mmCIF file of N, CA and C in Angstrom:
data_model
loop_
_atom_site.group_PDB
_atom_site.id
_atom_site.type_symbol
_atom_site.label_atom_id
_atom_site.label_comp_id
_atom_site.label_asym_id
_atom_site.label_seq_id
_atom_site.Cartn_x
_atom_site.Cartn_y
_atom_site.Cartn_z
ATOM 1 N N MET A 1 0.832 -1.118 -0.014
ATOM 2 C CA MET A 1 -0.005 -0.010 0.018
ATOM 3 C C MET A 1 0.902 1.178 -0.041
ATOM 4 N N SER A 2 0.351 2.384 -0.429
ATOM 5 C CA SER A 2 1.052 3.549 -0.516
ATOM 6 C C SER A 2 1.291 4.192 0.836
ATOM 7 N N ALA A 3 2.024 5.143 0.880
ATOM 8 C CA ALA A 3 2.402 5.930 2.153
ATOM 9 C C ALA A 3 1.111 6.530 2.660
ATOM 10 N N ILE A 4 1.179 6.826 4.015
ATOM 11 C CA ILE A 4 0.045 7.530 4.669
ATOM 12 C C ILE A 4 0.046 8.962 4.138
ATOM 13 N N PRO A 5 -1.169 9.392 3.651
ATOM 14 C CA PRO A 5 -1.238 10.746 3.001
ATOM 15 C C PRO A 5 -1.184 11.826 4.121
ATOM 16 N N VAL A 6 -0.727 12.956 3.672
ATOM 17 C CA VAL A 6 -0.742 14.154 4.499
ATOM 18 C C VAL A 6 -2.144 14.775 4.404
ATOM 19 N N ALA A 7 -2.770 15.133 5.502
ATOM 20 C CA ALA A 7 -4.165 15.622 5.589
ATOM 21 C C ALA A 7 -4.415 16.787 4.696
ATOM 22 N N ASP A 8 -3.504 17.731 4.659
ATOM 23 C CA ASP A 8 -3.708 18.892 3.841
ATOM 24 C C ASP A 8 -3.888 18.569 2.344
ATOM 25 N N ASP A 9 -3.306 17.448 1.915
ATOM 26 C CA ASP A 9 -3.335 16.928 0.527
ATOM 27 C C ASP A 9 -4.677 16.294 0.227
ATOM 28 N N VAL A 10 -5.441 15.875 1.257
ATOM 29 C CA VAL A 10 -6.453 15.066 1.091
ATOM 30 C C VAL A 10 -7.786 15.543 1.729
ATOM 31 N N LEU A 11 -7.748 15.704 3.021
ATOM 32 C CA LEU A 11 -9.031 16.111 3.684
ATOM 33 C C LEU A 11 -8.833 17.510 4.240
ATOM 34 N N GLY A 12 -9.951 18.223 4.193
ATOM 35 C CA GLY A 12 -9.943 19.643 4.634
ATOM 36 C C GLY A 12 -9.900 19.667 6.159
ATOM 37 N N PRO A 13 -9.674 20.850 6.709
ATOM 38 C CA PRO A 13 -9.547 20.964 8.178
ATOM 39 C C PRO A 13 -10.873 20.760 8.842
ATOM 40 N N ASP A 14 -12.023 20.743 8.099
ATOM 41 C CA ASP A 14 -13.299 20.483 8.759
ATOM 42 C C ASP A 14 -13.614 19.079 9.022
ATOM 43 N N VAL A 15 -12.745 18.143 8.530
ATOM 44 C CA VAL A 15 -12.991 16.698 8.863
ATOM 45 C C VAL A 15 -12.360 16.417 10.276
ATOM 46 N N ALA A 16 -13.187 15.969 11.140
ATOM 47 C CA ALA A 16 -12.738 15.624 12.521
ATOM 48 C C ALA A 16 -11.839 14.437 12.431
ATOM 49 N N VAL A 17 -10.771 14.478 13.241
ATOM 50 C CA VAL A 17 -9.861 13.297 13.236
ATOM 51 C C VAL A 17 -9.516 12.997 14.765
ATOM 52 N N LEU A 18 -9.139 11.745 14.944
ATOM 53 C CA LEU A 18 -8.710 11.370 16.305
ATOM 54 C C LEU A 18 -7.276 10.848 16.255
ATOM 55 N N SER A 19 -6.536 11.159 17.329
ATOM 56 C CA SER A 19 -5.124 10.679 17.374
ATOM 57 C C SER A 19 -5.210 9.122 17.543
ATOM 58 N N LEU A 20 -4.159 8.487 17.428
ATOM 59 C CA LEU A 20 -4.116 7.042 17.638
ATOM 60 C C LEU A 20 -4.425 6.681 19.082
ATOM 61 N N GLY A 21 -3.992 7.553 20.000
ATOM 62 C CA GLY A 21 -4.265 7.362 21.392
ATOM 63 C C GLY A 21 -5.871 7.493 21.608
ATOM 64 N N GLU A 22 -6.519 8.442 21.003
ATOM 65 C CA GLU A 22 -7.909 8.619 21.146
ATOM 66 C C GLU A 22 -8.631 7.386 20.562
ATOM 67 N N VAL A 23 -8.237 7.005 19.347
ATOM 68 C CA VAL A 23 -8.815 5.784 18.809
ATOM 69 C C VAL A 23 -8.670 4.555 19.686
ATOM 70 N N SER A 24 -7.539 4.435 20.263
ATOM 71 C CA SER A 24 -7.298 3.247 21.115
ATOM 72 C C SER A 24 -8.197 3.280 22.326
ATOM 73 N N GLU A 25 -8.552 4.519 22.855
ATOM 74 C CA GLU A 25 -9.500 4.651 23.982
ATOM 75 C C GLU A 25 -10.895 4.278 23.492
ATOM 76 N N VAL A 26 -11.241 4.763 22.354
ATOM 77 C CA VAL A 26 -12.547 4.505 21.839
ATOM 78 C C VAL A 26 -12.797 3.074 21.596
ATOM 79 N N LEU A 27 -11.858 2.359 21.013
ATOM 80 C CA LEU A 27 -11.924 0.992 20.615
ATOM 81 C C LEU A 27 -11.580 0.018 21.818
ATOM 82 N N SER A 28 -11.043 0.595 22.925
ATOM 83 C CA SER A 28 -10.578 -0.163 24.018
ATOM 84 C C SER A 28 -9.443 -1.178 23.518
ATOM 85 N N LEU A 29 -8.545 -0.622 22.782
ATOM 86 C CA LEU A 29 -7.354 -1.450 22.265
ATOM 87 C C LEU A 29 -6.158 -0.631 22.633
ATOM 88 N N SER A 30 -5.000 -1.271 22.624
ATOM 89 C CA SER A 30 -3.707 -0.615 22.774
ATOM 90 C C SER A 30 -3.477 0.084 21.485
ATOM 91 N N VAL A 31 -2.651 1.129 21.556
ATOM 92 C CA VAL A 31 -2.166 1.875 20.396
ATOM 93 C C VAL A 31 -1.559 0.983 19.390
ATOM 94 N N ASN A 32 -0.744 -0.009 19.900
ATOM 95 C CA ASN A 32 -0.132 -0.980 19.023
ATOM 96 C C ASN A 32 -1.166 -1.795 18.195
ATOM 97 N N LYS A 33 -2.345 -2.151 18.822
ATOM 98 C CA LYS A 33 -3.401 -2.831 18.094
ATOM 99 C C LYS A 33 -4.011 -1.879 17.032
ATOM 100 N N VAL A 34 -4.126 -0.647 17.327
ATOM 101 C CA VAL A 34 -4.654 0.322 16.413
ATOM 102 C C VAL A 34 -3.692 0.458 15.230
ATOM 103 N N ARG A 35 -2.399 0.467 15.514
ATOM 104 C CA ARG A 35 -1.456 0.491 14.375
ATOM 105 C C ARG A 35 -1.526 -0.808 13.494
ATOM 106 N N GLN A 36 -1.898 -1.996 14.134
ATOM 107 C CA GLN A 36 -2.042 -3.204 13.446
ATOM 108 C C GLN A 36 -3.223 -3.040 12.583
ATOM 109 N N LEU A 37 -4.364 -2.465 13.036
ATOM 110 C CA LEU A 37 -5.572 -2.248 12.250
ATOM 111 C C LEU A 37 -5.199 -1.420 10.982
ATOM 112 N N LEU A 38 -4.351 -0.378 11.190
ATOM 113 C CA LEU A 38 -3.929 0.490 10.043
ATOM 114 C C LEU A 38 -3.062 -0.410 9.067
ATOM 115 N N ARG A 39 -2.156 -1.183 9.622
ATOM 116 C CA ARG A 39 -1.287 -1.961 8.703
ATOM 117 C C ARG A 39 -2.116 -3.040 7.966
ATOM 118 N N ASP A 40 -3.149 -3.602 8.628
ATOM 119 C CA ASP A 40 -3.956 -4.607 8.001
ATOM 120 C C ASP A 40 -5.034 -3.999 7.048
ATOM 121 N N GLY A 41 -5.091 -2.684 6.902
ATOM 122 C CA GLY A 41 -6.002 -2.100 5.980
ATOM 123 C C GLY A 41 -7.486 -2.029 6.515
ATOM 124 N N GLN A 42 -7.709 -2.180 7.826
ATOM 125 C CA GLN A 42 -8.961 -2.103 8.414
ATOM 126 C C GLN A 42 -9.393 -0.713 8.753
ATOM 127 N N LEU A 43 -8.433 0.167 8.855
ATOM 128 C CA LEU A 43 -8.573 1.588 9.127
ATOM 129 C C LEU A 43 -7.602 2.375 8.254
ATOM 130 N N LEU A 44 -7.863 3.621 7.965
ATOM 131 C CA LEU A 44 -6.944 4.527 7.314
ATOM 132 C C LEU A 44 -6.578 5.646 8.212
ATOM 133 N N ALA A 45 -5.380 6.133 8.046
ATOM 134 C CA ALA A 45 -5.004 7.316 8.779
ATOM 135 C C ALA A 45 -4.394 8.233 7.908
ATOM 136 N N ILE A 46 -4.317 9.559 8.369
ATOM 137 C CA ILE A 46 -3.737 10.614 7.707
ATOM 138 C C ILE A 46 -2.633 11.182 8.606
ATOM 139 N N ARG A 47 -1.772 11.964 8.083
ATOM 140 C CA ARG A 47 -0.712 12.597 8.823
ATOM 141 C C ARG A 47 -0.975 14.163 8.844
ATOM 142 N N ARG A 48 -1.036 14.675 10.118
ATOM 143 C CA ARG A 48 -1.132 16.098 10.360
ATOM 144 C C ARG A 48 -0.052 16.486 11.382
ATOM 145 N N ALA A 49 0.836 17.483 10.941
ATOM 146 C CA ALA A 49 1.835 17.937 11.843
ATOM 147 C C ALA A 49 2.702 16.698 12.279
ATOM 148 N N GLY A 50 2.958 15.768 11.456
ATOM 149 C CA GLY A 50 3.819 14.649 11.686
ATOM 150 C C GLY A 50 3.257 13.522 12.556
ATOM 151 N N GLU A 51 2.015 13.724 12.986
ATOM 152 C CA GLU A 51 1.294 12.646 13.739
ATOM 153 C C GLU A 51 0.155 11.925 12.892
ATOM 154 N N LEU A 52 -0.030 10.765 13.326
ATOM 155 C CA LEU A 52 -1.138 9.999 12.591
ATOM 156 C C LEU A 52 -2.503 10.276 13.274
ATOM 157 N N TYR A 53 -3.495 10.380 12.409
ATOM 158 C CA TYR A 53 -4.867 10.637 12.831
ATOM 159 C C TYR A 53 -5.804 9.746 11.988
ATOM 160 N N VAL A 54 -6.873 9.326 12.642
ATOM 161 C CA VAL A 54 -7.897 8.574 11.914
ATOM 162 C C VAL A 54 -9.170 9.454 11.916
ATOM 163 N N PRO A 55 -9.829 9.530 10.670
ATOM 164 C CA PRO A 55 -11.001 10.328 10.602
ATOM 165 C C PRO A 55 -12.094 9.821 11.589
ATOM 166 N N ALA A 56 -12.673 10.685 12.342
ATOM 167 C CA ALA A 56 -13.600 10.236 13.382
ATOM 168 C C ALA A 56 -14.828 9.593 12.710
ATOM 169 N N ASP A 57 -15.092 9.876 11.487
ATOM 170 C CA ASP A 57 -16.201 9.284 10.769
ATOM 171 C C ASP A 57 -16.026 7.710 10.578
ATOM 172 N N PHE A 58 -14.809 7.287 10.809
ATOM 173 C CA PHE A 58 -14.464 5.870 10.529
ATOM 174 C C PHE A 58 -14.874 5.014 11.846
ATOM 175 N N LEU A 59 -15.287 5.699 12.854
ATOM 176 C CA LEU A 59 -15.688 4.966 14.097
ATOM 177 C C LEU A 59 -17.109 5.257 14.402
ATOM 178 N N ALA A 60 -17.788 4.220 14.932
ATOM 179 C CA ALA A 60 -19.234 4.335 15.322
ATOM 180 C C ALA A 60 -19.258 3.631 16.718
ATOM 181 N N GLY A 61 -19.542 4.473 17.689
ATOM 182 C CA GLY A 61 -19.547 3.887 19.040
ATOM 183 C C GLY A 61 -18.124 3.423 19.356
ATOM 184 N N ASN A 62 -18.053 2.133 19.835
ATOM 185 C CA ASN A 62 -16.687 1.694 20.235
ATOM 186 C C ASN A 62 -16.113 0.654 19.178
ATOM 187 N N ALA A 63 -16.443 0.926 17.958
ATOM 188 C CA ALA A 63 -15.973 -0.015 16.846
ATOM 189 C C ALA A 63 -15.791 0.771 15.512
ATOM 190 N N PRO A 64 -14.986 0.194 14.561
ATOM 191 C CA PRO A 64 -14.931 0.778 13.237
ATOM 192 C C PRO A 64 -16.323 0.696 12.678
ATOM 193 N N VAL A 65 -16.681 1.721 11.759
ATOM 194 C CA VAL A 65 -17.915 1.610 11.032
ATOM 195 C C VAL A 65 -18.184 0.334 10.361
ATOM 196 N N LYS A 66 -19.347 -0.243 10.484
ATOM 197 C CA LYS A 66 -19.705 -1.591 9.889
ATOM 198 C C LYS A 66 -19.367 -1.456 8.456
ATOM 199 N N GLY A 67 -18.722 -2.435 7.823
ATOM 200 C CA GLY A 67 -18.410 -2.472 6.432
ATOM 201 C C GLY A 67 -17.194 -1.807 5.999
ATOM 202 N N LEU A 68 -16.607 -0.945 6.789
ATOM 203 C CA LEU A 68 -15.362 -0.096 6.425
ATOM 204 C C LEU A 68 -14.297 -1.001 5.936
ATOM 205 N N ALA A 69 -13.886 -2.043 6.762
ATOM 206 C CA ALA A 69 -12.794 -2.878 6.530
ATOM 207 C C ALA A 69 -12.999 -3.556 5.119
ATOM 208 N N GLY A 70 -14.166 -4.059 4.809
ATOM 209 C CA GLY A 70 -14.456 -4.721 3.588
ATOM 210 C C GLY A 70 -14.380 -3.789 2.413
ATOM 211 N N LEU A 71 -14.961 -2.545 2.646
ATOM 212 C CA LEU A 71 -14.848 -1.562 1.582
ATOM 213 C C LEU A 71 -13.373 -1.211 1.316
ATOM 214 N N LEU A 72 -12.587 -1.042 2.330
ATOM 215 C CA LEU A 72 -11.158 -0.754 2.113
ATOM 216 C C LEU A 72 -10.465 -1.873 1.345
ATOM 217 N N THR A 73 -10.826 -3.109 1.592
ATOM 218 C CA THR A 73 -10.276 -4.292 0.825
ATOM 219 C C THR A 73 -10.662 -4.126 -0.600
ATOM 220 N N VAL A 74 -11.971 -3.843 -0.882
ATOM 221 C CA VAL A 74 -12.423 -3.761 -2.262
ATOM 222 C C VAL A 74 -11.553 -2.552 -2.981
ATOM 223 N N LEU A 75 -11.458 -1.429 -2.312
ATOM 224 C CA LEU A 75 -10.734 -0.351 -2.967
ATOM 225 C C LEU A 75 -9.181 -0.707 -3.141
ATOM 226 N N THR A 76 -8.612 -1.409 -2.141
ATOM 227 C CA THR A 76 -7.245 -1.766 -2.342
ATOM 228 C C THR A 76 -7.117 -2.749 -3.499
ATOM 229 N N ASP A 77 -8.028 -3.726 -3.599
ATOM 230 C CA ASP A 77 -8.021 -4.693 -4.725
ATOM 231 C C ASP A 77 -8.237 -4.054 -6.022
ATOM 232 N N ALA A 78 -8.933 -2.857 -6.036
ATOM 233 C CA ALA A 78 -9.101 -2.154 -7.245
ATOM 234 C C ALA A 78 -7.985 -1.233 -7.618
ATOM 235 N N GLY A 79 -6.893 -1.247 -6.762
ATOM 236 C CA GLY A 79 -5.728 -0.476 -7.101
ATOM 237 C C GLY A 79 -5.668 0.900 -6.629
ATOM 238 N N PHE A 80 -6.662 1.302 -5.678
ATOM 239 C CA PHE A 80 -6.668 2.664 -5.169
ATOM 240 C C PHE A 80 -5.511 2.824 -4.086
ATOM 241 N N SER A 81 -4.914 3.949 -4.095
ATOM 242 C CA SER A 81 -3.942 4.330 -3.118
ATOM 243 C C SER A 81 -4.766 4.806 -1.900
ATOM 244 N N ARG A 82 -4.061 4.861 -0.771
ATOM 245 C CA ARG A 82 -4.683 5.394 0.477
ATOM 246 C C ARG A 82 -5.279 6.818 0.150
ATOM 247 N N THR A 83 -4.506 7.633 -0.534
ATOM 248 C CA THR A 83 -4.978 8.977 -0.779
ATOM 249 C C THR A 83 -6.184 8.931 -1.653
ATOM 250 N N GLU A 84 -6.237 8.120 -2.683
ATOM 251 C CA GLU A 84 -7.396 8.022 -3.575
ATOM 252 C C GLU A 84 -8.692 7.499 -2.823
ATOM 253 N N MET A 85 -8.381 6.547 -1.813
ATOM 254 C CA MET A 85 -9.431 6.033 -1.018
ATOM 255 C C MET A 85 -10.073 7.154 -0.170
ATOM 256 N N LEU A 86 -9.298 7.929 0.447
ATOM 257 C CA LEU A 86 -9.786 8.937 1.284
ATOM 258 C C LEU A 86 -10.538 10.044 0.527
ATOM 259 N N ARG A 87 -9.941 10.360 -0.691
ATOM 260 C CA ARG A 87 -10.655 11.308 -1.518
ATOM 261 C C ARG A 87 -12.025 10.826 -1.894
ATOM 262 N N TRP A 88 -12.107 9.544 -2.382
ATOM 263 C CA TRP A 88 -13.300 9.009 -2.777
ATOM 264 C C TRP A 88 -14.377 8.904 -1.576
ATOM 265 N N LEU A 89 -13.878 8.458 -0.439
ATOM 266 C CA LEU A 89 -14.751 8.289 0.670
ATOM 267 C C LEU A 89 -15.469 9.666 1.033
ATOM 268 N N TYR A 90 -14.730 10.753 0.847
ATOM 269 C CA TYR A 90 -15.239 12.038 1.201
ATOM 270 C C TYR A 90 -15.734 12.820 0.051
ATOM 271 N N SER A 91 -15.751 12.268 -1.126
ATOM 272 C CA SER A 91 -16.279 13.026 -2.384
ATOM 273 C C SER A 91 -17.835 13.036 -2.330
ATOM 274 N N GLU A 92 -18.309 14.193 -2.758
ATOM 275 C CA GLU A 92 -19.750 14.312 -2.711
ATOM 276 C C GLU A 92 -20.450 13.558 -3.908
ATOM 277 N N ASP A 93 -21.501 12.881 -3.559
ATOM 278 C CA ASP A 93 -22.319 12.161 -4.587
ATOM 279 C C ASP A 93 -23.748 12.206 -4.114
ATOM 280 N N GLU A 94 -24.477 13.138 -4.745
ATOM 281 C CA GLU A 94 -25.868 13.402 -4.340
ATOM 282 C C GLU A 94 -26.760 12.185 -4.499
ATOM 283 N N SER A 95 -26.301 11.235 -5.328
ATOM 284 C CA SER A 95 -27.149 10.013 -5.528
ATOM 285 C C SER A 95 -27.048 8.974 -4.312
ATOM 286 N N LEU A 96 -26.055 9.273 -3.454
ATOM 287 C CA LEU A 96 -25.867 8.369 -2.293
ATOM 288 C C LEU A 96 -26.634 8.880 -1.063
ATOM 289 N N PRO A 97 -27.289 8.121 -0.229
ATOM 290 C CA PRO A 97 -27.794 8.591 0.985
ATOM 291 C C PRO A 97 -26.645 9.135 1.868
ATOM 292 N N GLY A 98 -26.785 10.318 2.399
ATOM 293 C CA GLY A 98 -25.670 10.866 3.160
ATOM 294 C C GLY A 98 -24.800 11.726 2.405
ATOM 295 N N THR A 99 -24.836 11.745 1.019
ATOM 296 C CA THR A 99 -24.128 12.571 0.056
ATOM 297 C C THR A 99 -22.669 12.258 -0.114
ATOM 298 N N THR A 100 -21.993 11.414 0.690
ATOM 299 C CA THR A 100 -20.630 10.981 0.570
ATOM 300 C C THR A 100 -20.614 9.493 0.879
ATOM 301 N N PRO A 101 -19.679 8.743 0.249
ATOM 302 C CA PRO A 101 -19.597 7.325 0.529
ATOM 303 C C PRO A 101 -19.412 7.075 1.997
ATOM 304 N N VAL A 102 -18.654 7.768 2.781
ATOM 305 C CA VAL A 102 -18.355 7.578 4.197
ATOM 306 C C VAL A 102 -19.631 7.752 4.995
ATOM 307 N N ASN A 103 -20.397 8.837 4.662
ATOM 308 C CA ASN A 103 -21.710 9.015 5.370
ATOM 309 C C ASN A 103 -22.720 7.937 5.025
ATOM 310 N N ALA A 104 -22.710 7.467 3.730
ATOM 311 C CA ALA A 104 -23.672 6.431 3.357
ATOM 312 C C ALA A 104 -23.282 5.109 4.143
ATOM 313 N N LEU A 105 -22.010 4.827 4.318
ATOM 314 C CA LEU A 105 -21.545 3.711 5.083
ATOM 315 C C LEU A 105 -21.988 3.793 6.502
ATOM 316 N N ARG A 106 -21.849 5.001 7.031
ATOM 317 C CA ARG A 106 -22.304 5.304 8.463
ATOM 318 C C ARG A 106 -23.809 5.099 8.612
ATOM 319 N N MET A 107 -24.546 5.252 7.468
ATOM 320 C CA MET A 107 -26.065 5.139 7.582
ATOM 321 C C MET A 107 -26.496 3.760 7.190
ATOM 322 N N ASN A 108 -25.584 2.744 7.221
ATOM 323 C CA ASN A 108 -25.893 1.388 7.007
ATOM 324 C C ASN A 108 -26.282 1.104 5.527
ATOM 325 N N HIS A 109 -25.626 1.935 4.604
ATOM 326 C CA HIS A 109 -25.771 1.642 3.126
ATOM 327 C C HIS A 109 -24.527 1.053 2.600
ATOM 328 N N GLY A 110 -23.868 0.171 3.379
ATOM 329 C CA GLY A 110 -22.606 -0.346 3.004
ATOM 330 C C GLY A 110 -22.584 -1.158 1.674
ATOM 331 N N THR A 111 -23.755 -1.845 1.500
ATOM 332 C CA THR A 111 -23.806 -2.718 0.241
ATOM 333 C C THR A 111 -23.794 -1.818 -0.998
ATOM 334 N N GLU A 112 -24.540 -0.703 -0.922
ATOM 335 C CA GLU A 112 -24.518 0.169 -2.090
ATOM 336 C C GLU A 112 -23.164 0.813 -2.260
ATOM 337 N N VAL A 113 -22.428 1.293 -1.171
ATOM 338 C CA VAL A 113 -21.202 1.818 -1.283
ATOM 339 C C VAL A 113 -20.218 0.836 -1.901
ATOM 340 N N LYS A 114 -20.205 -0.312 -1.357
ATOM 341 C CA LYS A 114 -19.309 -1.384 -1.836
ATOM 342 C C LYS A 114 -19.550 -1.712 -3.306
ATOM 343 N N ARG A 115 -20.800 -1.732 -3.733
ATOM 344 C CA ARG A 115 -21.207 -1.971 -5.097
ATOM 345 C C ARG A 115 -20.589 -0.926 -5.999
ATOM 346 N N ARG A 116 -20.740 0.382 -5.632
ATOM 347 C CA ARG A 116 -20.091 1.392 -6.413
ATOM 348 C C ARG A 116 -18.571 1.260 -6.403
ATOM 349 N N ALA A 117 -17.925 0.920 -5.352
ATOM 350 C CA ALA A 117 -16.482 0.706 -5.294
ATOM 351 C C ALA A 117 -16.107 -0.399 -6.342
ATOM 352 N N GLN A 118 -16.860 -1.419 -6.283
ATOM 353 C CA GLN A 118 -16.563 -2.571 -7.196
ATOM 354 C C GLN A 118 -16.723 -2.147 -8.635
ATOM 355 N N ALA A 119 -17.766 -1.324 -8.933
ATOM 356 C CA ALA A 119 -18.014 -0.861 -10.288
ATOM 357 C C ALA A 119 -16.934 0.044 -10.761
ATOM 358 N N MET A 120 -16.218 0.789 -9.875
ATOM 359 C CA MET A 120 -15.142 1.638 -10.205
ATOM 360 C C MET A 120 -13.939 0.872 -10.684
ATOM 361 N N ALA A 121 -13.823 -0.405 -10.119
ATOM 362 C CA ALA A 121 -12.657 -1.224 -10.513
ATOM 363 C C ALA A 121 -12.664 -1.674 -11.947
ATOM 364 N N PHE A 122 -13.742 -1.519 -12.588
ATOM 365 C CA PHE A 122 -13.863 -2.093 -14.012
ATOM 366 C C PHE A 122 -13.945 -0.994 -15.015
#
């Protein structure tokens, strides 16, 4: 997988992010386990001021958003870089519930989001 993108290149300052320490608290995991989730492609992180942050939209309650890991796998298999994944997840699409893929995923429309991701691969 490609390098972790710098936030300014991908996400605007309006996108809420959590430090790895905050993510570890929310998920009740060690920071090392959170880093493993990043390495395994189950979460994505961005770099701001030299530190890693996970978009808060990727968490729901005390777990990653349902379907996120599978969607990231589909996007990886389609050849998307991490930067391209983040841009796509936050790109507006009025035909999706929630207007962005990440919001549609959060609204339990993972099947539709994954279908669109698979269609982009071809």
